[in-house]
Coordinates of C-alpha atoms in Angstrom, one line a residue:
M1 CA -1.2 -26.3 -17.2
S2 CA -1.6 -28.9 -14.7
F3 CA -3.0 -32.3 -15.3
F4 CA -5.5 -32.1 -12.9
K5 CA -6.7 -28.1 -14.4
Q6 CA -7.1 -30.4 -17.6
A7 CA -9.8 -32.1 -15.3
V8 CA -11.6 -30.6 -13.6
D9 CA -12.0 -28.6 -17.5
M10 CA -12.8 -31.4 -19.2
A11 CA -15.5 -32.1 -15.9
L12 CA -17.1 -29.2 -16.4
S13 CA -17.1 -29.0 -20.6
L14 CA -19.2 -32.8 -20.5
S15 CA -21.3 -31.4 -17.4
E16 CA -24.9 -31.3 -17.9
N17 CA -25.6 -28.7 -16.0
S18 CA -24.4 -26.0 -17.2
N19 CA -24.5 -23.9 -14.4
Q20 CA -22.7 -26.4 -12.1
S21 CA -20.7 -24.1 -10.0
Y22 CA -17.4 -25.8 -8.2
I23 CA -14.5 -25.6 -5.7
Q24 CA -11.9 -28.0 -7.2
D25 CA -14.1 -31.4 -8.0
I26 CA -16.5 -30.3 -5.4
P27 CA -19.8 -30.1 -7.2
L28 CA -21.6 -27.1 -5.6
E29 CA -25.2 -27.7 -6.1
V30 CA -27.3 -24.9 -5.0
I31 CA -25.2 -21.2 -5.0
S32 CA -27.8 -19.5 -3.7
E33 CA -26.1 -15.9 -2.7
K34 CA -22.5 -15.1 -4.7
T35 CA -20.8 -11.3 -3.4
R36 CA -17.5 -10.7 -4.5
S37 CA -15.1 -7.4 -3.1
L38 CA -12.3 -5.8 -3.6
P39 CA -10.5 -4.2 -1.0
M40 CA -8.2 -1.5 -1.0
T41 CA -6.0 -0.1 1.7
L42 CA -5.9 3.6 2.3
P43 CA -3.8 5.5 4.0
T44 CA -5.1 6.2 7.4
K45 CA -2.8 9.4 8.4
R46 CA -3.1 12.8 7.5
V47 CA -0.6 13.8 4.6
E48 CA 0.6 16.3 2.9
N49 CA -1.1 19.0 0.4
G50 CA 0.0 18.1 -3.0
F51 CA 1.1 14.7 -1.6
N52 CA 0.9 11.6 -4.3
I53 CA -1.6 9.1 -2.7
S54 CA -2.0 6.9 -5.1
D55 CA 1.3 5.8 -3.4
S56 CA -0.4 4.7 -0.9
V57 CA -2.4 3.2 -1.7
R58 CA -2.3 -0.5 -2.5
K59 CA -4.7 -3.4 -3.1
E60 CA -5.6 -6.3 -1.3
P61 CA -6.5 -9.5 -1.9
M62 CA -9.6 -9.6 -3.5
I63 CA -12.8 -11.5 -1.3
I64 CA -15.6 -14.2 -2.4
N65 CA -18.7 -14.9 -0.3
I66 CA -21.1 -17.9 -1.1
T67 CA -23.9 -19.4 0.1
V68 CA -23.9 -22.8 -0.8
V69 CA -27.4 -25.4 -0.4
D70 CA -26.6 -28.9 -0.9
N71 CA -29.1 -31.0 -0.9
S72 CA -27.9 -33.9 -3.3
R73 CA -27.1 -37.7 -2.7
D74 CA -23.3 -36.6 -1.7
Y75 CA -23.8 -34.2 0.9
L76 CA -21.9 -35.6 3.2
L77 CA -19.1 -36.7 0.8
N78 CA -18.9 -33.0 -0.1
R79 CA -18.5 -31.6 3.4
D80 CA -15.8 -34.0 4.1
K81 CA -14.5 -32.9 0.4
L82 CA -14.4 -29.2 1.0
M83 CA -12.8 -29.5 4.8
K84 CA -9.9 -31.2 3.6
L85 CA -9.8 -29.1 1.3
Q86 CA -9.7 -25.9 4.2
E87 CA -7.6 -27.9 6.8
L88 CA -4.7 -28.7 3.8
G89 CA -4.9 -25.0 3.2
E90 CA -3.9 -25.2 -0.7
E91 CA -4.8 -23.2 -3.1
V92 CA -8.4 -24.6 -5.1
Q93 CA -10.4 -23.1 -8.3
F94 CA -13.3 -21.5 -7.8
V95 CA -16.2 -22.0 -10.8
F96 CA -19.4 -20.1 -10.4
S97 CA -22.2 -21.4 -12.8
N98 CA -19.3 -22.7 -15.4
R99 CA -19.2 -19.0 -16.2
D100 CA -16.6 -17.6 -13.8
T101 CA -13.4 -19.1 -12.8
Y102 CA -11.1 -17.5 -10.5
E103 CA -8.0 -18.9 -9.9
H104 CA -5.4 -19.1 -6.4
M105 CA -8.6 -19.2 -4.0
I106 CA -7.9 -20.2 -0.3
I107 CA -10.8 -21.5 1.7
E108 CA -10.3 -19.0 4.6
N109 CA -14.1 -19.7 6.1
I110 CA -15.8 -22.2 6.2
E111 CA -20.0 -21.7 8.6
E112 CA -22.0 -24.5 8.4
M113 CA -26.0 -24.1 8.8
E114 CA -28.5 -27.5 9.3
T115 CA -32.1 -26.4 9.6
G116 CA -34.9 -28.5 10.9
E117 CA -36.5 -28.1 7.7
Q118 CA -33.5 -30.0 5.6
K119 CA -32.7 -32.9 7.6
F120 CA -30.8 -34.5 4.5
G121 CA -28.1 -31.8 3.9
F122 CA -26.1 -28.7 4.5
T123 CA -26.2 -25.1 4.0
Y124 CA -23.2 -23.3 4.7
Y125 CA -21.1 -19.8 3.7
I126 CA -17.8 -20.3 2.1
T127 CA -15.3 -17.2 2.4
L128 CA -12.6 -17.6 -0.8
R129 CA -10.0 -15.5 -0.6
Q130 CA -7.6 -14.8 -3.1
I131 CA -3.5 -15.1 -2.5
Q132 CA -1.2 -13.2 -4.8
V133 CA 1.1 -14.6 -6.4
G134 CA 4.2 -13.7 -7.8
E135 CA 6.6 -14.4 -10.7
I136 CA 10.3 -14.0 -11.3
K137 CA 11.6 -13.8 -14.7
E138 CA 15.0 -13.8 -15.7
T139 CA 16.1 -11.9 -18.3
D140 CA 19.7 -11.5 -19.2
V141 CA 21.4 -7.2 -19.9
K142 CA 24.2 -7.2 -22.6
M143 CA 26.2 -3.8 -20.8
D144 CA 29.0 -2.4 -22.9
S145 CA 32.0 -3.3 -20.5
K146 CA 34.0 -0.1 -21.3
K147 CA 31.0 2.1 -20.8
A148 CA 29.7 0.1 -17.5
K149 CA 30.5 1.7 -14.5
T150 CA 30.6 -1.1 -11.3
S151 CA 31.4 -0.9 -7.7
G152 CA 31.4 -5.0 -7.6
G153 CA 33.9 -7.0 -7.5
K154 CA 36.1 -7.8 -4.1
K155 CA 36.4 -4.7 -2.6
K156 CA 39.6 -4.2 -0.1
R157 CA 39.4 -2.5 3.3
T158 CA 41.9 -0.5 4.0
T159 CA 43.1 1.1 7.6
A160 CA 45.2 4.2 7.9
K161 CA 49.1 3.5 10.0
V162 CA 48.9 5.2 12.7
S163 CA 52.8 6.5 13.4
T164 CA 54.6 8.6 16.0
P165 CA 54.8 12.0 16.4
T166 CA 56.6 14.6 14.7
S167 CA 58.2 17.0 17.0
A168 CA 56.3 20.0 15.8
E169 CA 53.0 17.8 16.5
K170 CA 54.5 17.1 20.2
S171 CA 55.2 21.1 20.7
K172 CA 51.8 21.8 19.9
V173 CA 50.5 18.9 22.2
N174 CA 52.8 20.3 24.6
K175 CA 51.8 24.1 24.8
V176 CA 47.6 23.4 24.2
V177 CA 48.4 21.0 27.5
K178 CA 50.6 23.7 29.0
Q179 CA 46.9 25.7 28.6
E180 CA 44.8 24.8 29.9
I181 CA 46.9 23.6 33.0
D182 CA 47.8 27.4 33.9
K183 CA 43.9 27.9 33.1
S184 CA 43.2 24.5 35.5
M185 CA 45.2 26.9 38.3
W186 CA 44.6 30.4 38.4
K187 CA 40.8 29.0 38.4
Y188 CA 41.5 26.6 41.4
A189 CA 43.9 30.1 42.2
D190 CA 40.8 32.3 42.2
Q191 CA 38.3 29.8 44.2
A192 CA 40.6 29.0 46.7
A193 CA 41.7 33.2 47.3
D194 CA 37.7 33.1 47.7
G195 CA 37.0 31.4 50.1
M196 CA 39.5 32.5 52.2
L197 CA 38.2 36.3 52.1
R198 CA 34.6 34.3 53.4

């Protein structure tokens, strides 16, 4: 666990308001609405009867939309911090009501709304998208060297040597060439005779 995450968790546990929500260390005063979407991508083309459709279904990143009303004393500072986090494009942690924690979130969109009734504060529509994080794990695999068949190692390239044709090969080639010449001669002779007769 990183030091920053520990500090955020500690600050959350010491918070007087047990229903406080946060993006990173930025308190979100009131979340009036939160929706969570878990989309899947499905094939749009026809599939064969009996085709295993689950092979083509892919889970997409989770999307959270929240509506935040900030009328706190630090509403301008909070707005600047949120904008900076979005601009940096770094992953953030979203804590909803000290109940649900969402890791690996990116602030995809912040829509800010000001009204005449809300002179000192802002209302935000924030879209958070979870990024999919992969992890590389190294494992040692023991193999019996006698049983293991591998194609690894250095590979040698071999090329065929071209040798001079033997007398038998030469006579076969000459025979085929002579037959082709004879066929061509007869063809041209027929065409010439047809031309003279007409």
